RNA sequence: GCCGAUGUGGUGAAAUGGUAAACACAGCAGACUUAAAAUCUGCUACAAGGAAACUUGUUUGCCGGUUCGAGUCCGGCCAUCGGCACCA
């Protein structure tokens, strides 16, 4: 028989295993905070609102409540903002720190398709789960301000803002104005529809058959949908667009005044892609205009006259270029395959049915069977339009293809010089004018193309330093350029732009990469458009008809055609005998474009946000209203750009008081799995916050996430690290509590109402100082290590001074609010005068005493030639001369001076002495 | 290809141009314990020498520069990660 002690022992209750009873007091305090509405934030107009306090609006990117629940990445940013919010509150600010749900979106809809469960049901369940999880972490949110984008009381205003966009245009001042101004000017319906910020377009879009919806360019990655990775094809469809491009200039410029990381500003700037240049018009010389000899063509051929008697007017080819100074080097013109002029030229038989005499074979395209330009061009264009975006990029990488149209254009600076017009898909229809002038000598792409297709390459820029001019794209001195010769690039640009304008051949202009925002989706679970169609025309609903609820549908499946699922709600669709509703819904971005505004006044049923509330919470004299916005980098471009756009429209129309929404932005870094890989189910390295809370408590989770490293950095998870901060919290617990004879926790006898000694006082005040500074800088990891140092100092003391420990708990409370609150309450039971009366969050952040930080003596290091050789403690008040004397007297210093005289002695008081020999 | 971020012990990391490695994790040793866990105390960048206290040298991706002094500033390169990708 085995000795009894080797038998499995009865399982200890989990309470006994715990180093401190967090699982008891954490829910207890959460309950108390909730019951007493400890974190309710009064609004202007409320009886308990104190207008004398400054405001601090600290915002998290609100989550999509997925079925998977919270992952450890969520609490990273949320804890950071929670600490800041609690800290600011203790420093006398009115703090707005809300939470809500970005709950429209594809997963709930796809789940509905699979199971038949209505997305509203799924969403409600997920929100309930997320709420429970977030509450278990003790965040100081004002839950009375919770918003949910799928709540009719919320999306009523999303629809309302859409109507504002629909009923606005951008004037010459670059600002949004009500469309009524145009009506007053007597503009026609068509003209007005052309100016609206929300307009209908037939442009080719990214259609994803599997998802049954179109996607914005930004939602397509490598020709596949960002969600799900399904193939995406291009097809023309009628869609709602938002005219964000009208704000491109301001969206770049206004970044200046924001406290955002430079890298994020750069990302947005690059995305918007502003470039200055000029439009230049190239007249198309064709058989139905005037016949002109080609000057330079290798075969010296002529454009073949057709037998068509009627002259035909064709608009010139307008190109955009950032290098108008190289116009003399333009050797050919390229149209994007989708360029409207191509269809026009094909239709009007401008593109000939025979290659001009002497056309090199390389110009005739790759299709062997096509023997004439007409068919070569149409074949090339068909092929290009069928190609998915992905193939255009992937197919042979970036090898250039193209075909000569058989038609020539006139170079405006050199009317006798005719240059061939090509079609090639390296020119994108969506950028600039969809056409370019090719200057092979000074553009990489044109250079590559010209080499491949044996087109002439003429130097027009002399590089400043002796680089090879072929393919030189930098600035230099103009040459072979008539009246530009000898001018440096910037001057040449100015001169040619002025000349073009004078001649009516072109115009200086600014262009952007940014395209208008494709705003409609063929989905069920999104905001319906407040639009009806009658007699082929759209019209906005009256405000009084909002919110427009989605129809109740049993069948959410995509129709398999571009017809949205809402078409299945036949009754709902029929607005009146003659009018039908718009069937598209808004994209998920819509709700997140303005949620921060709703938080200011979440229950207002009269207005999207009350005026006084908006002025107070979003005001403050800075361009951005939200004081701190924390979220992931994945939203660095889209969400932030869209929200800024909407905000500017609302600002122009006078609905909000700042031109920008977010003043300070911080991106938290991704948390990786313990294996250093991205957390994912398939890798099996996902950490569930619920498990961490169960094992170590919410405070330990919060603290660990902040202790891991700098907030912005990508960092791997470590359960051992969680244990480390858990042990720290247990040490704090034992400063106050000890196990009594019954094995229960009771107040420590070492805890006494005595003043702290000099050493402890210093440690405490250093901690107050450093933590305050570090919280402002969001350097939570170093703040925590300072609290550890402080705790270690207190642990080493025989007697624990109660008042000093309460002060310490105040500093700890933003980080570990439950433990701090519990220990404060424990101390209050014996020392009511020393502890906080109610909650620590009601207390004032302690002030540090600079005098407590100063010591009588400091350690000064002595260097010889920059190398550390000796140290000594010297009085803090010692003069430079005295310190120098002490240093030179040091035996070690003398030894390393090796008898040589000191050439120079640098003395940094309180720090070091460096003797140079 | 272009743009950006990062690079420091076995690990996460810290350092207004002024003692590199604070604070943790892991490891080692000791105390407590019948024992273990927990807790407490100490050691712990690397190399060489020394019984030891200690001494000397080297070290912040690599190469150079500025400076009395560089992880930090400047120039060049390399690697990893992220973004963009024919934007004229």
PDB file of C-alpha atoms in Angstrom, chain A residues 489-650:
ATOM      1  CA  UNK A 489      12.887  71.701 -64.434  1.00  0.00           C
ATOM      2  CA  UNK A 490      10.770  73.796 -62.006  1.00  0.00           C
ATOM      3  CA  UNK A 491      11.045  76.890 -64.191  1.00  0.00           C
ATOM      4  CA  UNK A 492      10.445  74.922 -67.349  1.00  0.00           C
ATOM      5  CA  UNK A 493       7.257  73.543 -65.786  1.00  0.00           C
ATOM      6  CA  UNK A 494       6.022  77.008 -65.002  1.00  0.00           C
ATOM      7  CA  UNK A 495       6.883  78.372 -68.418  1.00  0.00           C
ATOM      8  CA  UNK A 496       5.265  75.569 -70.398  1.00  0.00           C
ATOM      9  CA  UNK A 497       2.139  75.654 -68.218  1.00  0.00           C
ATOM     10  CA  UNK A 498       1.777  79.372 -68.851  1.00  0.00           C
ATOM     11  CA  UNK A 499       2.376  78.835 -72.561  1.00  0.00           C
ATOM     12  CA  UNK A 500      -0.196  76.042 -72.774  1.00  0.00           C
ATOM     13  CA  UNK A 501      -2.771  78.120 -71.004  1.00  0.00           C
ATOM     14  CA  UNK A 502      -2.109  81.060 -73.278  1.00  0.00           C
ATOM     15  CA  UNK A 503      -2.538  78.862 -76.342  1.00  0.00           C
ATOM     16  CA  UNK A 504      -5.609  77.162 -74.924  1.00  0.00           C
ATOM     17  CA  UNK A 505      -3.870  73.813 -75.214  1.00  0.00           C
ATOM     18  CA  UNK A 506      -3.588  72.934 -71.582  1.00  0.00           C
ATOM     19  CA  UNK A 507      -3.776  74.069 -68.013  1.00  0.00           C
ATOM     20  CA  UNK A 508      -1.907  73.626 -64.777  1.00  0.00           C
ATOM     21  CA  UNK A 509      -3.834  71.356 -62.439  1.00  0.00           C
ATOM     22  CA  UNK A 510      -3.668  69.132 -59.406  1.00  0.00           C
ATOM     23  CA  UNK A 511      -4.603  65.482 -59.500  1.00  0.00           C
ATOM     24  CA  UNK A 512      -5.324  62.880 -56.845  1.00  0.00           C
ATOM     25  CA  UNK A 513      -5.070  59.133 -56.661  1.00  0.00           C
ATOM     26  CA  UNK A 514      -8.063  59.102 -54.375  1.00  0.00           C
ATOM     27  CA  UNK A 515     -11.238  58.023 -56.145  1.00  0.00           C
ATOM     28  CA  UNK A 516     -14.825  58.611 -55.216  1.00  0.00           C
ATOM     29  CA  UNK A 517     -16.183  56.278 -52.593  1.00  0.00           C
ATOM     30  CA  UNK A 518     -18.372  53.455 -53.814  1.00  0.00           C
ATOM     31  CA  UNK A 519     -21.068  53.578 -51.194  1.00  0.00           C
ATOM     32  CA  UNK A 520     -23.697  50.967 -52.057  1.00  0.00           C
ATOM     33  CA  UNK A 521     -23.720  47.262 -51.245  1.00  0.00           C
ATOM     34  CA  UNK A 522     -26.026  44.468 -52.308  1.00  0.00           C
ATOM     35  CA  UNK A 523     -26.630  43.263 -48.795  1.00  0.00           C
ATOM     36  CA  UNK A 524     -29.409  42.848 -46.336  1.00  0.00           C
ATOM     37  CA  UNK A 525     -27.744  43.709 -43.031  1.00  0.00           C
ATOM     38  CA  UNK A 526     -26.995  47.355 -43.540  1.00  0.00           C
ATOM     39  CA  UNK A 527     -28.689  50.744 -43.509  1.00  0.00           C
ATOM     40  CA  UNK A 528     -31.229  51.037 -46.325  1.00  0.00           C
ATOM     41  CA  UNK A 529     -30.843  54.174 -48.436  1.00  0.00           C
ATOM     42  CA  UNK A 530     -33.470  56.806 -47.704  1.00  0.00           C
ATOM     43  CA  UNK A 531     -34.074  57.100 -51.449  1.00  0.00           C
ATOM     44  CA  UNK A 532     -36.970  56.265 -53.739  1.00  0.00           C
ATOM     45  CA  UNK A 533     -37.051  56.042 -57.518  1.00  0.00           C
ATOM     46  CA  UNK A 534     -39.862  57.406 -59.580  1.00  0.00           C
ATOM     47  CA  UNK A 535     -39.927  57.851 -63.345  1.00  0.00           C
ATOM     48  CA  UNK A 536     -36.297  56.885 -63.520  1.00  0.00           C
ATOM     49  CA  UNK A 537     -35.306  59.611 -61.079  1.00  0.00           C
ATOM     50  CA  UNK A 538     -34.099  59.365 -57.519  1.00  0.00           C
ATOM     51  CA  UNK A 539     -35.390  61.454 -54.675  1.00  0.00           C
ATOM     52  CA  UNK A 540     -34.547  61.620 -50.992  1.00  0.00           C
ATOM     53  CA  UNK A 541     -37.086  60.708 -48.346  1.00  0.00           C
ATOM     54  CA  UNK A 542     -38.339  63.413 -46.043  1.00  0.00           C
ATOM     55  CA  UNK A 543     -36.612  63.568 -42.655  1.00  0.00           C
ATOM     56  CA  UNK A 544     -39.917  62.690 -41.050  1.00  0.00           C
ATOM     57  CA  UNK A 545     -39.834  59.292 -42.787  1.00  0.00           C
ATOM     58  CA  UNK A 546     -36.671  58.278 -40.959  1.00  0.00           C
ATOM     59  CA  UNK A 547     -35.594  55.858 -39.742  1.00  0.00           C
ATOM     60  CA  UNK A 548     -36.226  53.701 -42.749  1.00  0.00           C
ATOM     61  CA  UNK A 549     -36.158  50.174 -41.349  1.00  0.00           C
ATOM     62  CA  UNK A 550     -34.999  47.250 -43.443  1.00  0.00           C
ATOM     63  CA  UNK A 551     -37.852  44.896 -44.370  1.00  0.00           C
ATOM     64  CA  UNK A 552     -38.235  41.706 -42.352  1.00  0.00           C
ATOM     65  CA  UNK A 553     -36.883  38.994 -44.593  1.00  0.00           C
ATOM     66  CA  UNK A 554     -36.893  35.246 -44.177  1.00  0.00           C
ATOM     67  CA  UNK A 555     -34.536  34.635 -47.041  1.00  0.00           C
ATOM     68  CA  UNK A 556     -31.268  36.559 -46.890  1.00  0.00           C
ATOM     69  CA  UNK A 557     -29.520  34.758 -49.692  1.00  0.00           C
ATOM     70  CA  UNK A 558     -27.987  36.822 -52.436  1.00  0.00           C
ATOM     71  CA  UNK A 559     -30.134  36.635 -55.536  1.00  0.00           C
ATOM     72  CA  UNK A 560     -27.155  35.431 -57.541  1.00  0.00           C
ATOM     73  CA  UNK A 561     -27.570  38.447 -59.733  1.00  0.00           C
ATOM     74  CA  UNK A 562     -26.578  42.016 -59.006  1.00  0.00           C
ATOM     75  CA  UNK A 563     -30.140  42.504 -57.794  1.00  0.00           C
ATOM     76  CA  UNK A 564     -29.812  43.090 -54.027  1.00  0.00           C
ATOM     77  CA  UNK A 565     -31.597  40.832 -51.511  1.00  0.00           C
ATOM     78  CA  UNK A 566     -33.920  43.670 -50.559  1.00  0.00           C
ATOM     79  CA  UNK A 567     -35.617  43.109 -53.930  1.00  0.00           C
ATOM     80  CA  UNK A 568     -37.224  40.043 -52.370  1.00  0.00           C
ATOM     81  CA  UNK A 569     -39.283  42.239 -50.038  1.00  0.00           C
ATOM     82  CA  UNK A 570     -41.768  43.080 -52.751  1.00  0.00           C
ATOM     83  CA  UNK A 571     -44.157  44.996 -50.507  1.00  0.00           C
ATOM     84  CA  UNK A 572     -41.445  47.038 -48.883  1.00  0.00           C
ATOM     85  CA  UNK A 573     -39.949  47.867 -52.234  1.00  0.00           C
ATOM     86  CA  UNK A 574     -43.155  49.425 -53.505  1.00  0.00           C
ATOM     87  CA  UNK A 575     -43.023  52.860 -51.916  1.00  0.00           C
ATOM     88  CA  UNK A 576     -46.113  54.081 -53.757  1.00  0.00           C
ATOM     89  CA  UNK A 577     -48.036  53.188 -56.846  1.00  0.00           C
ATOM     90  CA  UNK A 578     -45.385  54.834 -58.958  1.00  0.00           C
ATOM     91  CA  UNK A 579     -42.276  54.840 -56.782  1.00  0.00           C
ATOM     92  CA  UNK A 580     -39.910  52.086 -55.662  1.00  0.00           C
ATOM     93  CA  UNK A 581     -37.341  52.102 -52.952  1.00  0.00           C
ATOM     94  CA  UNK A 582     -33.633  52.003 -53.523  1.00  0.00           C
ATOM     95  CA  UNK A 583     -32.577  48.382 -52.992  1.00  0.00           C
ATOM     96  CA  UNK A 584     -28.946  48.858 -52.021  1.00  0.00           C
ATOM     97  CA  UNK A 585     -27.740  49.202 -48.474  1.00  0.00           C
ATOM     98  CA  UNK A 586     -24.869  51.226 -47.074  1.00  0.00           C
ATOM     99  CA  UNK A 587     -21.434  49.735 -46.406  1.00  0.00           C
ATOM    100  CA  UNK A 588     -20.288  48.935 -42.892  1.00  0.00           C
ATOM    101  CA  UNK A 589     -18.125  52.061 -42.878  1.00  0.00           C
ATOM    102  CA  UNK A 590     -21.234  54.247 -42.791  1.00  0.00           C
ATOM    103  CA  UNK A 591     -22.131  53.688 -39.165  1.00  0.00           C
ATOM    104  CA  UNK A 592     -18.556  54.119 -37.971  1.00  0.00           C
ATOM    105  CA  UNK A 593     -18.180  57.453 -39.761  1.00  0.00           C
ATOM    106  CA  UNK A 594     -19.904  59.422 -37.044  1.00  0.00           C
ATOM    107  CA  UNK A 595     -20.367  57.238 -33.956  1.00  0.00           C
ATOM    108  CA  UNK A 596     -18.009  59.396 -31.910  1.00  0.00           C
ATOM    109  CA  UNK A 597     -20.478  62.264 -32.362  1.00  0.00           C
ATOM    110  CA  UNK A 598     -23.393  60.189 -31.164  1.00  0.00           C
ATOM    111  CA  UNK A 599     -21.548  59.336 -27.938  1.00  0.00           C
ATOM    112  CA  UNK A 600     -21.719  63.010 -27.033  1.00  0.00           C
ATOM    113  CA  UNK A 601     -25.468  62.779 -26.787  1.00  0.00           C
ATOM    114  CA  UNK A 602     -26.446  59.179 -27.396  1.00  0.00           C
ATOM    115  CA  UNK A 603     -30.123  59.367 -26.414  1.00  0.00           C
ATOM    116  CA  UNK A 604     -31.079  62.504 -28.316  1.00  0.00           C
ATOM    117  CA  UNK A 605     -34.143  61.795 -30.433  1.00  0.00           C
ATOM    118  CA  UNK A 606     -34.375  65.295 -31.893  1.00  0.00           C
ATOM    119  CA  UNK A 607     -30.959  65.673 -33.397  1.00  0.00           C
ATOM    120  CA  UNK A 608     -28.009  63.446 -34.335  1.00  0.00           C
ATOM    121  CA  UNK A 609     -26.186  65.184 -31.493  1.00  0.00           C
ATOM    122  CA  UNK A 610     -27.351  68.085 -29.349  1.00  0.00           C
ATOM    123  CA  UNK A 611     -25.645  71.373 -30.112  1.00  0.00           C
ATOM    124  CA  UNK A 612     -24.470  72.098 -26.580  1.00  0.00           C
ATOM    125  CA  UNK A 613     -23.163  68.562 -26.105  1.00  0.00           C
ATOM    126  CA  UNK A 614     -21.301  68.637 -29.415  1.00  0.00           C
ATOM    127  CA  UNK A 615     -19.756  72.024 -28.660  1.00  0.00           C
ATOM    128  CA  UNK A 616     -18.597  70.924 -25.255  1.00  0.00           C
ATOM    129  CA  UNK A 617     -17.214  67.468 -26.024  1.00  0.00           C
ATOM    130  CA  UNK A 618     -15.869  68.173 -29.507  1.00  0.00           C
ATOM    131  CA  UNK A 619     -14.777  71.748 -28.845  1.00  0.00           C
ATOM    132  CA  UNK A 620     -11.616  72.994 -27.226  1.00  0.00           C
ATOM    133  CA  UNK A 621      -9.958  75.119 -29.865  1.00  0.00           C
ATOM    134  CA  UNK A 622      -8.147  72.376 -31.717  1.00  0.00           C
ATOM    135  CA  UNK A 623      -8.938  71.161 -35.231  1.00  0.00           C
ATOM    136  CA  UNK A 624      -9.828  67.708 -33.905  1.00  0.00           C
ATOM    137  CA  UNK A 625     -12.565  67.231 -31.310  1.00  0.00           C
ATOM    138  CA  UNK A 626     -11.733  63.843 -29.811  1.00  0.00           C
ATOM    139  CA  UNK A 627      -8.751  64.280 -27.509  1.00  0.00           C
ATOM    140  CA  UNK A 628      -7.402  60.758 -27.884  1.00  0.00           C
ATOM    141  CA  UNK A 629      -8.395  58.037 -30.310  1.00  0.00           C
ATOM    142  CA  UNK A 630      -6.865  54.585 -29.904  1.00  0.00           C
ATOM    143  CA  UNK A 631      -7.228  51.710 -32.346  1.00  0.00           C
ATOM    144  CA  UNK A 632      -5.500  49.372 -34.748  1.00  0.00           C
ATOM    145  CA  UNK A 633      -3.450  50.369 -37.777  1.00  0.00           C
ATOM    146  CA  UNK A 634      -5.803  48.428 -40.030  1.00  0.00           C
ATOM    147  CA  UNK A 635      -8.042  51.486 -39.987  1.00  0.00           C
ATOM    148  CA  UNK A 636      -5.226  53.939 -40.663  1.00  0.00           C
ATOM    149  CA  UNK A 637      -6.532  54.736 -44.108  1.00  0.00           C
ATOM    150  CA  UNK A 638     -10.146  53.878 -44.780  1.00  0.00           C
ATOM    151  CA  UNK A 639     -12.138  54.430 -41.626  1.00  0.00           C
ATOM    152  CA  UNK A 640     -10.143  57.482 -40.636  1.00  0.00           C
ATOM    153  CA  UNK A 641     -10.409  58.982 -44.098  1.00  0.00           C
ATOM    154  CA  UNK A 642     -14.131  58.346 -44.433  1.00  0.00           C
ATOM    155  CA  UNK A 643     -14.884  59.702 -40.975  1.00  0.00           C
ATOM    156  CA  UNK A 644     -12.804  62.802 -41.668  1.00  0.00           C
ATOM    157  CA  UNK A 645     -14.716  63.313 -44.923  1.00  0.00           C
ATOM    158  CA  UNK A 646     -18.141  63.113 -43.303  1.00  0.00           C
ATOM    159  CA  UNK A 647     -16.991  65.317 -40.490  1.00  0.00           C
ATOM    160  CA  UNK A 648     -15.884  68.002 -42.938  1.00  0.00           C
ATOM    161  CA  UNK A 649     -19.235  67.932 -44.703  1.00  0.00           C
ATOM    162  CA  UNK A 650     -21.035  68.296 -41.366  1.00  0.00           C
TER     163      UNK A 650
END
